[in-house]
mmCIF file of C-alpha atoms in Angstrom:
data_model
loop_
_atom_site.group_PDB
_atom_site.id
_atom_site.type_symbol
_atom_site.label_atom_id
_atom_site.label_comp_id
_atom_site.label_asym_id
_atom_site.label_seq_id
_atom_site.Cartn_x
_atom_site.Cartn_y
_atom_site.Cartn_z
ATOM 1 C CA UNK A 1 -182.467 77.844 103.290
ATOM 2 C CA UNK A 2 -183.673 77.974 99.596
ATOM 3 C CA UNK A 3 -187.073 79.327 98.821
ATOM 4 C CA UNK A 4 -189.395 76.866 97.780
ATOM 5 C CA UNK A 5 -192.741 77.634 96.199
ATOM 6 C CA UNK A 6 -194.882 74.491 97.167
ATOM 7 C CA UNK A 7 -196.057 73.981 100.524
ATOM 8 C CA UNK A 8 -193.386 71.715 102.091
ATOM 9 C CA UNK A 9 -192.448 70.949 105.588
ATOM 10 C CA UNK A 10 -190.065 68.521 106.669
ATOM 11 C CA UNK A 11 -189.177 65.958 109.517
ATOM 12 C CA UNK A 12 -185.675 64.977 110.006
ATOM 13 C CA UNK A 13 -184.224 63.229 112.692
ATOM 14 C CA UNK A 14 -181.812 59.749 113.923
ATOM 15 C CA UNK A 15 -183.419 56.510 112.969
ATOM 16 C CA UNK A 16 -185.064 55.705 115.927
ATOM 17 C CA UNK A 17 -186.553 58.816 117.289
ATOM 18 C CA UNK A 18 -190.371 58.339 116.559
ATOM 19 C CA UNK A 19 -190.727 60.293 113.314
ATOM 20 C CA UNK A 20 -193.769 58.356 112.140
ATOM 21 C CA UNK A 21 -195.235 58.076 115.193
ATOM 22 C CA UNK A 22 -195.349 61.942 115.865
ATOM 23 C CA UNK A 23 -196.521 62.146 112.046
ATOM 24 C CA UNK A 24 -199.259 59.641 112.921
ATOM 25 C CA UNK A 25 -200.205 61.765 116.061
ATOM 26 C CA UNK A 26 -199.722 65.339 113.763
ATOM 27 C CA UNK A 27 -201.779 64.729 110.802
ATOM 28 C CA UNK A 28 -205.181 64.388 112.540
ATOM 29 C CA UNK A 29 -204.605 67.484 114.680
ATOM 30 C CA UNK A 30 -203.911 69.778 111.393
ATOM 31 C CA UNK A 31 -206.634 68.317 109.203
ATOM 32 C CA UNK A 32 -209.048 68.604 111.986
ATOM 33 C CA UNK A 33 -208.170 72.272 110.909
ATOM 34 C CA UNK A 34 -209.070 72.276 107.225
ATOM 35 C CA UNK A 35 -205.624 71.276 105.548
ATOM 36 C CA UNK A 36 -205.420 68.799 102.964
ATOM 37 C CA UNK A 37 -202.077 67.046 103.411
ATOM 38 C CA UNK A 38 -199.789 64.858 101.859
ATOM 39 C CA UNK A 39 -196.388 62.697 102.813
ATOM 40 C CA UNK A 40 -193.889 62.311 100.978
ATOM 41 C CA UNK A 41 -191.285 59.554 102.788
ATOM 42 C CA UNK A 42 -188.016 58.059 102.157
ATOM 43 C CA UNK A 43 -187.574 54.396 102.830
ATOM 44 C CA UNK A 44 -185.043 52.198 102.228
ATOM 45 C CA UNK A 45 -184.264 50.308 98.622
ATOM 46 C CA UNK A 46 -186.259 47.250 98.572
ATOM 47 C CA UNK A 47 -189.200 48.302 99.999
ATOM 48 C CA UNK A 48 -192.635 46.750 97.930
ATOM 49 C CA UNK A 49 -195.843 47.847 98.837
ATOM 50 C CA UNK A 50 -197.406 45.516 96.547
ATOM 51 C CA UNK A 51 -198.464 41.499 97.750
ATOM 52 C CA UNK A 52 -197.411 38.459 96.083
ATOM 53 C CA UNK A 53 -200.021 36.579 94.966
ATOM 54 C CA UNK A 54 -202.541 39.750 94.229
ATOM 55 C CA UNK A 55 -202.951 40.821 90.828
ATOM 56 C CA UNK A 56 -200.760 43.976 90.500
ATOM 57 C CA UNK A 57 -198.084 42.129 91.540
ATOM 58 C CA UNK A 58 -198.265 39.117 89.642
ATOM 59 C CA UNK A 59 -198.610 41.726 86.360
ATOM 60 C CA UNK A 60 -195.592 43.470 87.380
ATOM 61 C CA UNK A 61 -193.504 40.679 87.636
ATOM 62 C CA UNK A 62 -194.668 39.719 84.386
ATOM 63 C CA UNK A 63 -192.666 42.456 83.803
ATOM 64 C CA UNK A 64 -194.967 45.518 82.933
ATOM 65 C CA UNK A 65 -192.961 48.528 84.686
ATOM 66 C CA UNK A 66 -195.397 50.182 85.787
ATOM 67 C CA UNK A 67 -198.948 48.645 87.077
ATOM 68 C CA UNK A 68 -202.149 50.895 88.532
ATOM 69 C CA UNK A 69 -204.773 49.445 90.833
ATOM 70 C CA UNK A 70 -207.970 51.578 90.723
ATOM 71 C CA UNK A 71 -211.075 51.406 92.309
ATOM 72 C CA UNK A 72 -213.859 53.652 92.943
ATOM 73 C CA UNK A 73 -212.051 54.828 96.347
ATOM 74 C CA UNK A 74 -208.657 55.088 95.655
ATOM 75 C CA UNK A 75 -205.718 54.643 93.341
ATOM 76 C CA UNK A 76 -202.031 53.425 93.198
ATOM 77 C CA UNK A 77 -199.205 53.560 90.735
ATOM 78 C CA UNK A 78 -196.306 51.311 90.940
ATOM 79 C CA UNK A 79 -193.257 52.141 88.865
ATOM 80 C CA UNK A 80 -190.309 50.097 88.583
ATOM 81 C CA UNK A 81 -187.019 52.547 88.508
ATOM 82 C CA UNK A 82 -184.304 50.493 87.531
ATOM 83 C CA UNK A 83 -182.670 53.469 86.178
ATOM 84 C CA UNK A 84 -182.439 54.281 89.990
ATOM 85 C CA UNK A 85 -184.030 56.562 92.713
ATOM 86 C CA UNK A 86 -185.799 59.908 91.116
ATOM 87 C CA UNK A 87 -185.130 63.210 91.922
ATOM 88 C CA UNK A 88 -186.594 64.957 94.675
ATOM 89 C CA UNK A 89 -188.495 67.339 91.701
ATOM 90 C CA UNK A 90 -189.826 65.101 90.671
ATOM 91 C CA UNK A 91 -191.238 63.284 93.174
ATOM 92 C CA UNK A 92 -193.073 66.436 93.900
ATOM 93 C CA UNK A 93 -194.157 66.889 90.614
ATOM 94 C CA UNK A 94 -196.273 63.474 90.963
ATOM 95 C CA UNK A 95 -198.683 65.259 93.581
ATOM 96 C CA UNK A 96 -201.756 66.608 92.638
ATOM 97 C CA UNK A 97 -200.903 70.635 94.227
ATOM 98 C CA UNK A 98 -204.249 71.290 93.311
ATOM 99 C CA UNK A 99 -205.596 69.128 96.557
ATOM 100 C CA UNK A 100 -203.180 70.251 98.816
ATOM 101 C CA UNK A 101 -202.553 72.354 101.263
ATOM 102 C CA UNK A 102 -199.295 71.349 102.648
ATOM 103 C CA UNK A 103 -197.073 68.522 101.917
ATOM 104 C CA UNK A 104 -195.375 66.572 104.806
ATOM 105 C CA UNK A 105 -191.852 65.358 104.269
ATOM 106 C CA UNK A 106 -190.180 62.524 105.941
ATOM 107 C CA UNK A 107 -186.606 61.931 105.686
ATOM 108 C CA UNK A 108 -184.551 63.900 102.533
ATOM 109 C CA UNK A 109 -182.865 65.564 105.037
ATOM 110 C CA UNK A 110 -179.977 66.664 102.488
ATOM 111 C CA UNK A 111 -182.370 68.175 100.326
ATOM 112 C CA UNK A 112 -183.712 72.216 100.500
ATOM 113 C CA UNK A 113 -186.909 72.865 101.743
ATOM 114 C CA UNK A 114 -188.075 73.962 105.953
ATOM 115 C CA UNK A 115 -187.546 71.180 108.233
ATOM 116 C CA UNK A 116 -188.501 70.601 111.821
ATOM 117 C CA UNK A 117 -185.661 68.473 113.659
ATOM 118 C CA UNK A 118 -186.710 65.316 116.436
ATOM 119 C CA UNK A 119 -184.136 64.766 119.309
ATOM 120 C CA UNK A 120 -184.124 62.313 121.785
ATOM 121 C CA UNK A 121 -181.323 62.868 124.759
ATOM 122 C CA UNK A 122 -181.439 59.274 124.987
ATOM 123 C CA UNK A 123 -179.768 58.067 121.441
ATOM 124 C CA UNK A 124 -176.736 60.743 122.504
ATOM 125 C CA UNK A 125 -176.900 61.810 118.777
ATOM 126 C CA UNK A 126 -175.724 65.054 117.957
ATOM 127 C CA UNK A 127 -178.601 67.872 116.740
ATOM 128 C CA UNK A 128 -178.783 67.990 112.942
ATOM 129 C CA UNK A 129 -179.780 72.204 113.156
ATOM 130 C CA UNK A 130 -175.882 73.501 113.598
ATOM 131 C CA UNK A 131 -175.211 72.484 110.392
ATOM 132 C CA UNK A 132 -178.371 72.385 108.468
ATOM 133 C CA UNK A 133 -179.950 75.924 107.901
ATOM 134 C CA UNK A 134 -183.167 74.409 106.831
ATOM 135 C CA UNK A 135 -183.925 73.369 110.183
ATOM 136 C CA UNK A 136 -186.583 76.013 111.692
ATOM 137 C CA UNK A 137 -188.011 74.214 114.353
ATOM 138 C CA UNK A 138 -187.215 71.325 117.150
ATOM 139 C CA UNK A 139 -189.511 68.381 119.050
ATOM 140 C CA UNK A 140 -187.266 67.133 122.022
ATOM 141 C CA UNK A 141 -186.831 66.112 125.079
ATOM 142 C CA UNK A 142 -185.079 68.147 127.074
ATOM 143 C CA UNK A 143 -183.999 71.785 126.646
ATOM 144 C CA UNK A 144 -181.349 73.026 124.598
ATOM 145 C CA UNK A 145 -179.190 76.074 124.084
ATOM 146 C CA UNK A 146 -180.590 76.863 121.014
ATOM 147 C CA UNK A 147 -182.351 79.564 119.842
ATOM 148 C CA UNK A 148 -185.226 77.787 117.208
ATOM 149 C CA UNK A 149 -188.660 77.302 118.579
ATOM 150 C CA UNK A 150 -188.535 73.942 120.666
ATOM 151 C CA UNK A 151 -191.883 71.892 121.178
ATOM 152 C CA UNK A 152 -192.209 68.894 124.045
ATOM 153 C CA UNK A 153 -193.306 65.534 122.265
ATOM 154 C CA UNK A 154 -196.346 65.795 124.085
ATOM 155 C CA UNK A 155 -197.001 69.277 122.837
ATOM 156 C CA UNK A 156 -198.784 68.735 120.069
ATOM 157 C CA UNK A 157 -201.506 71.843 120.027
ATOM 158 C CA UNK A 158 -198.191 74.051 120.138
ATOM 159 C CA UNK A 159 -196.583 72.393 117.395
ATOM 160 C CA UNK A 160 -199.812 72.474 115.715
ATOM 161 C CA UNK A 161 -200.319 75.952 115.867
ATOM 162 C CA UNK A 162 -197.054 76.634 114.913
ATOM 163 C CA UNK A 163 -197.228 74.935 111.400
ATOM 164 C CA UNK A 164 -200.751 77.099 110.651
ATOM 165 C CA UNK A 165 -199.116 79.868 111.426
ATOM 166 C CA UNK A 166 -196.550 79.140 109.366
ATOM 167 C CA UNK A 167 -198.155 78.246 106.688
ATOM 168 C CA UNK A 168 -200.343 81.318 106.922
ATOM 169 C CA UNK A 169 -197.502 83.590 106.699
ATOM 170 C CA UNK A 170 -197.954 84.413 110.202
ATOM 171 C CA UNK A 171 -194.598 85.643 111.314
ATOM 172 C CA UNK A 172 -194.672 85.348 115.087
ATOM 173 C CA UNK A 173 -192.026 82.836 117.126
ATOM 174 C CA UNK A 174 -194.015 81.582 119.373
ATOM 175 C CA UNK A 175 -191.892 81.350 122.865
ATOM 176 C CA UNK A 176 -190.556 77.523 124.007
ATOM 177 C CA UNK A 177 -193.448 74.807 124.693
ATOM 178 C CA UNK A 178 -193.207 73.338 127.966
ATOM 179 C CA UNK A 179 -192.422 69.672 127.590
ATOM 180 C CA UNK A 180 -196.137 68.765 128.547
ATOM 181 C CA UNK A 181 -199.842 69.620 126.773
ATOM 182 C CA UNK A 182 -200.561 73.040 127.531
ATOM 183 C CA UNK A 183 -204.040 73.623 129.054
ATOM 184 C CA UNK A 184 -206.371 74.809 126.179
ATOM 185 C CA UNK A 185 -207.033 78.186 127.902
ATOM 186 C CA UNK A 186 -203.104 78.759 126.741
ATOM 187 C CA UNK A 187 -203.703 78.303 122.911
ATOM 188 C CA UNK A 188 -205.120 80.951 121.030
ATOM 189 C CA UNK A 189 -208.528 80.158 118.956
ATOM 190 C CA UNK A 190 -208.304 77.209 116.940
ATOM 191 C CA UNK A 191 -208.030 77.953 113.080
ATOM 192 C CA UNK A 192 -209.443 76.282 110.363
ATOM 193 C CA UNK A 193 -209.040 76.277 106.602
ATOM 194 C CA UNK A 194 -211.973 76.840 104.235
ATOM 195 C CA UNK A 195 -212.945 77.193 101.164
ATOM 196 C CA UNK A 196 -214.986 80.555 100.393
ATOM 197 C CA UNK A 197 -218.230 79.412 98.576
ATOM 198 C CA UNK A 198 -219.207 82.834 97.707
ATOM 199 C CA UNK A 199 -217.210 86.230 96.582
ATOM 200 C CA UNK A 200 -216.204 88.117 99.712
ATOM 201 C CA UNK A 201 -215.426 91.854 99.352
ATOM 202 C CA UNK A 202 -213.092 93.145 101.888
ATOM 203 C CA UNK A 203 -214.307 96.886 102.854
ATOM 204 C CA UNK A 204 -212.135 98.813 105.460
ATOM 205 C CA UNK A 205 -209.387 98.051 107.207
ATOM 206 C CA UNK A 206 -211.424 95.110 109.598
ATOM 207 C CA UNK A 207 -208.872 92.258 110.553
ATOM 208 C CA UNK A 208 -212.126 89.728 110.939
ATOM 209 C CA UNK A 209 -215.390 89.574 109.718
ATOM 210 C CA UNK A 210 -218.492 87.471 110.702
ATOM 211 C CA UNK A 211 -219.051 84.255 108.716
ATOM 212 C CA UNK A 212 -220.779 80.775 108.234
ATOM 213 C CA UNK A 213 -218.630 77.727 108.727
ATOM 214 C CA UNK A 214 -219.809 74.020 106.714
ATOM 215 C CA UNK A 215 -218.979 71.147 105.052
ATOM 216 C CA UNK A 216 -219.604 69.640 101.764
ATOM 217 C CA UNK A 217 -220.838 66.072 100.652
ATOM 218 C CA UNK A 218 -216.773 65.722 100.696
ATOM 219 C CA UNK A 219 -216.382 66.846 104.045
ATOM 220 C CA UNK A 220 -214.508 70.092 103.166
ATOM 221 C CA UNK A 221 -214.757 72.997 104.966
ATOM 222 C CA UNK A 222 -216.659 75.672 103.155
ATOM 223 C CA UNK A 223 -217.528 79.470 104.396
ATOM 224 C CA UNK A 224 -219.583 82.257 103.779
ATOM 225 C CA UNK A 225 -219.764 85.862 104.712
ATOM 226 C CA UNK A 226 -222.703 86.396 107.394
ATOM 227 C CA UNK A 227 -223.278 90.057 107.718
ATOM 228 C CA UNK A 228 -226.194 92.547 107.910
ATOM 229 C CA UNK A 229 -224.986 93.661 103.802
ATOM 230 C CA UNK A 230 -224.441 89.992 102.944
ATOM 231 C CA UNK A 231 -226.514 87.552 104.258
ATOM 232 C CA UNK A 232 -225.769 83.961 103.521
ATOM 233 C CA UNK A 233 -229.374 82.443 103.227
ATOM 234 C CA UNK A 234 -230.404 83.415 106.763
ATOM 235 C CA UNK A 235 -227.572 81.617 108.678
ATOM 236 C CA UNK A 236 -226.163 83.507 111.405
ATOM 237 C CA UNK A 237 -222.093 83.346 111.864
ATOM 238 C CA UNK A 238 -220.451 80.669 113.510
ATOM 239 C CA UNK A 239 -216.634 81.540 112.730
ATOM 240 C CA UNK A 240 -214.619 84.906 111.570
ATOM 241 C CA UNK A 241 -212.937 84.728 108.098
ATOM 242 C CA UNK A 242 -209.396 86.473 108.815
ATOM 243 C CA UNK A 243 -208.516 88.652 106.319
ATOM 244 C CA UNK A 244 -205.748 87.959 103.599
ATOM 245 C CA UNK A 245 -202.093 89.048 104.465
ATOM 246 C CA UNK A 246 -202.391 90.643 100.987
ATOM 247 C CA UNK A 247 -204.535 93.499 100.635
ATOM 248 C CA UNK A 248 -207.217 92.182 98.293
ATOM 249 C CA UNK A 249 -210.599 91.048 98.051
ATOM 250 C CA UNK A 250 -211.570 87.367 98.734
ATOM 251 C CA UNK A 251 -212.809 85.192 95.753
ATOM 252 C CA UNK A 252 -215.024 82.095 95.314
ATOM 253 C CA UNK A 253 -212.985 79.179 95.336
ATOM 254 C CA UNK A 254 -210.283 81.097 97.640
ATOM 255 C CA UNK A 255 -208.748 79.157 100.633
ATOM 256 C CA UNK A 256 -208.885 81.628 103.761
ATOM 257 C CA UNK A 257 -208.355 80.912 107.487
ATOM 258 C CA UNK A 258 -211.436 80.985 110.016
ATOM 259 C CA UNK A 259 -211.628 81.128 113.744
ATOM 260 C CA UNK A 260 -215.195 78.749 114.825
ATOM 261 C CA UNK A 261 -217.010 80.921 117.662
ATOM 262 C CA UNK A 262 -217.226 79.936 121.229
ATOM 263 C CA UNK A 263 -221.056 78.513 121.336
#
């Protein structure tokens, strides 16, 4: 697999095995936990997401080659590429890294980057992971010989907890998800991502430390130390801010991983 410095993770699979529809059931589950996400998907050549008859479209016929909508919620670019598809670098480099956390790939299964393969018994398919190194994970339905993680389409929470650790550097391989949810009890604390609001020195060699879980106006998750040496305005702690895998202190502005209390 080649290293990749952005936060990717893939979803490869036979046309017909649900990829969307897991992504669709995924997404809510991991920003429910503080990530920011993106997708990136491949579709096939004709696809337009514009209308006929709506403006952009009637301006891009016209013939402008390339046409943003923008309103005070959102915004769109649509670029013609008659020159043909771009490269997979750049179609990265059109994200804005700065508000995310982890970009979610579907399809480009030839490309480089971690992948997590879908298999359904019932297509009789062949898995993609023999060949494809990439591969570090699989969703299917039934068991298999091999020796990668394997998650139950059901098990969501699993697969869940799996990416966070992942993407936390965690380095654990969690053992094989049954094929159904797992009870609750059988997940470890759910972890969040925040954004530290306020300078956190890390004293010691303490793995967790007391602090105060929030959101902004924007609905992002901020935290705060809440300790007898730094108080944060009075609030008592509602979460534990993990400390770094890298030995160093936490600054404002930092992204670090939180476990809420049991109330």
């Amino acid at each position: 697999m080649m290293d990749n410095p952005l936060p990717l993770l893939g979803f490869v699979a036979w046309s017909g095995t649900g990829k969307t529809t897991l992504l669709e059931q995924l997404i809510p589950l991991l920003t429910r936990r503080g990530l920011r996400l993106g997708v990136l998907k491949h579709t096939h050549h004709q696809f337009d997401m514009d209308k006929p008859g709506k403006d952009s479209y009637r301006l891009r016929k016209a013939g402008a080659g390339q046409v943003m909508a923008a309103s005070s919620l959102r915004h769109a670019l649509i670029r013609e590429t008659p020159e043909g598809e771009p490269s997979f670098a750049d179609l990265l480099a059109s994200f804005d890294w700065s508000r995310l956390d982890l970009l979610l790939i579907e399809g480009f299964k030839h490309e480089h980057f971690p992948k997590i393969e879908l298999h359904r018994a019932a297509l009789g398919r062949p898995l993609m992971y023999p060949t494809d190194p990439d591969v570090i994970a699989l969703v299917s339905d039934e068991p298999h010989g091999a020796t990668l993680p394997r998650f139950g389409f059901a098990a969501l929470p699993a697969l869940c907890d799996f990416i966070c650790d992942r993407l936390a550097g965690g380095t654990q391989t969690p053992a094989q998800s049954p094929l159904s949810e797992l009870p609750e009890a059988d997940h470890p604390p759910l972890r969040l991502l925040a954004r530290a609001i306020a300078s956190i020195p890390l004293a010691g060699s303490e793995p967790l430390l007391p602090g105060h879980l929030s959101q902004d106006a924007n609905g992002i998750l901020q935290v705060g130390p809440a300790h007898a040496l730094m108080r944060a305005d009075g609030q008592v702690a509602n979460c534990l801010i993990e400390r770094p895998s890298q030995p160093h202190d936490i600054a404002q502005g930092d992204r670090v991983w939180v476990r809420p209390l049991a109330r």
